[in-house]
Short mmCIF file of C-alpha atoms in Angstrom, two decimals:
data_model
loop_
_atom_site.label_atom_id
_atom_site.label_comp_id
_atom_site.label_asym_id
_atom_site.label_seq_id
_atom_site.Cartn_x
_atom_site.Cartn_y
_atom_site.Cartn_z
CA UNK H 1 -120.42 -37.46 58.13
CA UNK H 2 -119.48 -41.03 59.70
CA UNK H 3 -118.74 -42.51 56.85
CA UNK H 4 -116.06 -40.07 55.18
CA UNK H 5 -112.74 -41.41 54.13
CA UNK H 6 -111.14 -38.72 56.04
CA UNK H 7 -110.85 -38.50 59.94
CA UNK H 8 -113.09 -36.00 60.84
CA UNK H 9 -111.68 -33.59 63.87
CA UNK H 10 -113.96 -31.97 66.44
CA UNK H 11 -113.22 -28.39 64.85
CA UNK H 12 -113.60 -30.34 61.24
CA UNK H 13 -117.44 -31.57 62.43
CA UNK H 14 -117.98 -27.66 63.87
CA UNK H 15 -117.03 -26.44 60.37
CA UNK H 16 -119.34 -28.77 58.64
CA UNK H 17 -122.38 -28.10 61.11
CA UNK H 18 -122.16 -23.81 60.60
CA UNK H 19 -121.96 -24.28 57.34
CA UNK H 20 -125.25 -27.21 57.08
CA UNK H 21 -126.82 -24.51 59.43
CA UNK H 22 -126.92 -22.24 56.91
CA UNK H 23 -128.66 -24.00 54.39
CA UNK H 24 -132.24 -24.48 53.75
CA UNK H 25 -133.45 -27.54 55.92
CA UNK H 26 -134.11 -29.11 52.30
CA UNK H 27 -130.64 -29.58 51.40
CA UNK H 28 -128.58 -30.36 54.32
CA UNK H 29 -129.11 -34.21 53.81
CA UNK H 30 -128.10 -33.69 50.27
CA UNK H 31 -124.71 -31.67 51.86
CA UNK H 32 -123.82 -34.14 54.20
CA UNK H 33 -123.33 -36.76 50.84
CA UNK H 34 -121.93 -34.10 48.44
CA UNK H 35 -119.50 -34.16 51.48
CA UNK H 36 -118.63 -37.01 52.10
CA UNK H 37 -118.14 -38.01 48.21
CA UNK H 38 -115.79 -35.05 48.08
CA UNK H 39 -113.62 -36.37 51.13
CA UNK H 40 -113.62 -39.62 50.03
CA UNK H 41 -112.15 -39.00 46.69
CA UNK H 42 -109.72 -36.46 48.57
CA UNK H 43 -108.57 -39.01 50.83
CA UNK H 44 -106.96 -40.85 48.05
CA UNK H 45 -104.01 -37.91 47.87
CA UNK H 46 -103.49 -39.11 51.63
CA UNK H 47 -103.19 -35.81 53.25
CA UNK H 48 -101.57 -34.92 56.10
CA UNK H 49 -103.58 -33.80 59.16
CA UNK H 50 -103.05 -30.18 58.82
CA UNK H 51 -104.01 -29.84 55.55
CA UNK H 52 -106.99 -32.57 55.61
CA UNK H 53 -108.44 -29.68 57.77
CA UNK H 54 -108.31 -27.14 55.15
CA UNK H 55 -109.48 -29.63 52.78
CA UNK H 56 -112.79 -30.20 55.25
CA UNK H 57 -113.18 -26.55 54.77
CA UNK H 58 -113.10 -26.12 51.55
CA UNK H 59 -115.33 -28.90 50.70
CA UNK H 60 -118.18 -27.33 53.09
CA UNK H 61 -117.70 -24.18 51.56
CA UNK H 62 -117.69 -26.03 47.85
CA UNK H 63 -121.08 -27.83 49.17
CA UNK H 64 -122.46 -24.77 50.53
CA UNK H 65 -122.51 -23.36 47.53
CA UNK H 66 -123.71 -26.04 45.32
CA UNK H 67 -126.59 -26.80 47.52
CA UNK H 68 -127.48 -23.34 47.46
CA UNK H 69 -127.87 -23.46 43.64
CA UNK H 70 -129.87 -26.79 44.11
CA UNK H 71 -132.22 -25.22 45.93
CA UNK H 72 -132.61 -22.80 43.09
CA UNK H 73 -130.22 -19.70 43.19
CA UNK H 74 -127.95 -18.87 40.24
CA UNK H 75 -124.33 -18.97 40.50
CA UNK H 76 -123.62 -15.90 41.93
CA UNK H 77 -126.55 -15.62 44.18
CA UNK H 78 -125.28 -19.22 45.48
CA UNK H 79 -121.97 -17.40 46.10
CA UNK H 80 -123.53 -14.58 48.28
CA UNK H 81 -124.91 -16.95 50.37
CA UNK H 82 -122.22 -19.00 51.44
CA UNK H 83 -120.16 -15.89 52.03
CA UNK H 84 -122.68 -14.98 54.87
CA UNK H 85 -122.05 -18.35 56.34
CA UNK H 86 -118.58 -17.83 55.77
CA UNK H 87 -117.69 -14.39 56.87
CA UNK H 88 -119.74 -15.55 60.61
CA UNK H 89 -117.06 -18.35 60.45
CA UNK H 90 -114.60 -18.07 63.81
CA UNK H 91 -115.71 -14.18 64.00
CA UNK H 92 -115.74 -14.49 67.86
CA UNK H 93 -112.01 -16.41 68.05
CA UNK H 94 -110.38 -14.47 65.66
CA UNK H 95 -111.44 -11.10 67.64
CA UNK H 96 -110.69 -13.04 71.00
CA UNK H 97 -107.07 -13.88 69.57
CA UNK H 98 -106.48 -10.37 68.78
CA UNK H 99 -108.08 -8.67 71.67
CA UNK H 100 -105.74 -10.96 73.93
CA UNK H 101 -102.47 -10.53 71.73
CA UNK H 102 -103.12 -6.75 72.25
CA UNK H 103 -103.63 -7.12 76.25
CA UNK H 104 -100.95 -9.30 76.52
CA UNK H 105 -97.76 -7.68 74.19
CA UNK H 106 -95.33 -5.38 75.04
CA UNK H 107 -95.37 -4.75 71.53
CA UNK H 108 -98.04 -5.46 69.75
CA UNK H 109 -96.62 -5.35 66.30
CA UNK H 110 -93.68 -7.68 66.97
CA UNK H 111 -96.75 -10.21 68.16
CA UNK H 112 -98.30 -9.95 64.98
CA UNK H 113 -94.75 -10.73 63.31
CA UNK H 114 -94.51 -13.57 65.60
CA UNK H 115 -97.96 -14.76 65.33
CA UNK H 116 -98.31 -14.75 61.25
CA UNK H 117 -94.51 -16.56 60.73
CA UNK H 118 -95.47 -19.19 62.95
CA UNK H 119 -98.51 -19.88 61.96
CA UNK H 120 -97.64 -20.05 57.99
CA UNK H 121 -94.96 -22.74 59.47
CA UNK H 122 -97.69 -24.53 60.98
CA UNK H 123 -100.55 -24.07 60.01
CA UNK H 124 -101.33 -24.38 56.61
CA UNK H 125 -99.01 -27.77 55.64
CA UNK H 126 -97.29 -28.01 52.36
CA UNK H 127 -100.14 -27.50 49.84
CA UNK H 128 -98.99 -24.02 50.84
CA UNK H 129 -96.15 -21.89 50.30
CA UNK H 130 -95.22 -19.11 52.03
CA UNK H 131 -92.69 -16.09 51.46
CA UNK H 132 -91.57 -13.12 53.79
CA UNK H 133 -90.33 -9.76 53.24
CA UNK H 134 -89.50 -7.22 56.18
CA UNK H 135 -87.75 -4.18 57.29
CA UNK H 136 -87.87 -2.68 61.18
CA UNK H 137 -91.51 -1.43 60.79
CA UNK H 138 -93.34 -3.58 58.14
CA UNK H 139 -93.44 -6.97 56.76
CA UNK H 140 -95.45 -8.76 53.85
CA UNK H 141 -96.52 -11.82 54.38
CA UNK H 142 -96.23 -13.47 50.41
CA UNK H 143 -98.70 -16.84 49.59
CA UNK H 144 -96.97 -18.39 46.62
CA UNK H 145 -99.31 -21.39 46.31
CA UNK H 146 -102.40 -21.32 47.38
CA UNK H 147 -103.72 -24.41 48.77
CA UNK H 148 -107.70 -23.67 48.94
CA UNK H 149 -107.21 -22.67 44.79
CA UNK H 150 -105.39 -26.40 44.21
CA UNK H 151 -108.57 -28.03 46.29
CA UNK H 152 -111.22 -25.62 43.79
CA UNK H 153 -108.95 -26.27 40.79
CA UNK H 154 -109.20 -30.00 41.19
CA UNK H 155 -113.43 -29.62 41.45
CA UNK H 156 -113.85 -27.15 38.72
CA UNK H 157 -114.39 -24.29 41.43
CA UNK H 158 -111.83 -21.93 40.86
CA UNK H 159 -114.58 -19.00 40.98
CA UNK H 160 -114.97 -19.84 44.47
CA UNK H 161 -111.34 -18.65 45.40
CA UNK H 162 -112.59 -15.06 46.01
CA UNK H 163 -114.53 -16.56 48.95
CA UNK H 164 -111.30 -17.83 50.56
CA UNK H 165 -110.39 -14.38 49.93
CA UNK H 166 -113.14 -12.45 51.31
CA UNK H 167 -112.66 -15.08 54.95
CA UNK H 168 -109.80 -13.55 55.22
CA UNK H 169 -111.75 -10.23 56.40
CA UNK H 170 -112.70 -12.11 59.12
CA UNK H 171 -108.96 -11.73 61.14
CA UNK H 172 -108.33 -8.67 59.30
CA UNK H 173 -111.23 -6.75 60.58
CA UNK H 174 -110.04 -8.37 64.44
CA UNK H 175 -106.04 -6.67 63.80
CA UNK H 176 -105.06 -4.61 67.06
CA UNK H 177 -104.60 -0.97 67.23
CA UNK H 178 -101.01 -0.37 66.37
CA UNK H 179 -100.45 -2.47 63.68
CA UNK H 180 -101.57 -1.40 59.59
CA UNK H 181 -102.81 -3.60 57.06
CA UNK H 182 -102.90 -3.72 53.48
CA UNK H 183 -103.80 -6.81 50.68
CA UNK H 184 -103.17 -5.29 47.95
CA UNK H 185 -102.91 -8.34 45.46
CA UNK H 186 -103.79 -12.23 45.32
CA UNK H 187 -103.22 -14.68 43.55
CA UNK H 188 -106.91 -14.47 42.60
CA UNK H 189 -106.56 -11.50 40.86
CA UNK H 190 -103.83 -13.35 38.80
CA UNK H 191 -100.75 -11.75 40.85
CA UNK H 192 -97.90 -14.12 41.56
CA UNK H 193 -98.52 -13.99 44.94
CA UNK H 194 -100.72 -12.84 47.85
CA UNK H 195 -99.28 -10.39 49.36
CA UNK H 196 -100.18 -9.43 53.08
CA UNK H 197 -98.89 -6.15 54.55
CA UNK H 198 -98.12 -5.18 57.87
CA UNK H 199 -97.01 -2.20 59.31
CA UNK H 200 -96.42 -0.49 62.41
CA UNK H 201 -98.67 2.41 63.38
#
């Protein structure tokens, strides 16, 4: 990946590497250049650092899968194995995170409150937008736009979004004791917005 028009972060080259892991030996030379032609051609929207990160992402989960169907899968066999890779992706931080906001709260749920406004200020840059709703003992967390589904939509790829949907069970199945969560629409499933619910248990 030394040639990609895009400025390649440590975390960006740990991404890349689990998800070339996870390929047959066969194909991860073939990855590295679907890669780096995918990077290149996104470096010419000039992103911002925050979301050239989610756009690393998204290309090594866009590669993942069509290496997978090089080597011979269908479509939606291609998709189940890149969701392996994907699901084992930050599995240990994201419980570490949570295990530590839990130890280290007074109150847990006001953490979480804390924790997800902040981070869809920082985060997730401005292919993203972001909407809140709350009362004393719940809040929803609304994704308006969608910045993973503009990357697919750009690539022909938009049946990958339910991928970016199904990481998402990675920090959700990490939440603390004390705080309730529901998803019960995305964008994906043609909503107008993902909506993230939080309550207090």
């Amino acid at each position: 990946m030394q040639n990609s028009a895009l400025s390649l972060s440590m975390v960006d080259r740990m991404t890349l590497s689990h998800f070339r892991k996870h390929l047959p030996r066969a194909q991860r030379s073939d990855f590295n250049e679907a890669v780096r032609r995918v990077l290149a051609e996104e470096a010419k929207l000039h992103p911002d650092p925050v979301t050239a990160g989610h756009v690393v992402f998204a290309a090594g989960l866009m590669c993942s899968v069509s290496q997978w169907q090089a080597h011979g899968l269908d479509r939606p066999a291609a998709k189940a194995e890149a969701l392996t890779a994907v699901t084992k992706l930050g599995q240990r931080s994201n419980a570490l995170a949570m295990w530590l906001t839990a130890l280290l709260s007074k109150d847990v749920f006001l953490a979480m409150k804390r924790h997800t406004v902040e981070k869809s200020v920082k985060a997730y840059g401005p292919t993203f937008e972001f909407g809140l709703e709350e009362s004393d003992d719940a809040f929803v967390s609304l994704v308006h736009v969608c910045g993973y589904r503009t990357f697919l939509a750009r690539h022909g790829a938009d049946d990958l979004i339910s991928l970016f949907c199904e990481w998402d069970r990675v920090w959700i199945n990490a939440l603390p004791r004390g705080v309730g969560f529901a998803r019960p629409a995305t964008l994906a499933q043609g909503a107008p917005a993902c909506r993230f619910e939080f309550t207090r248990e």
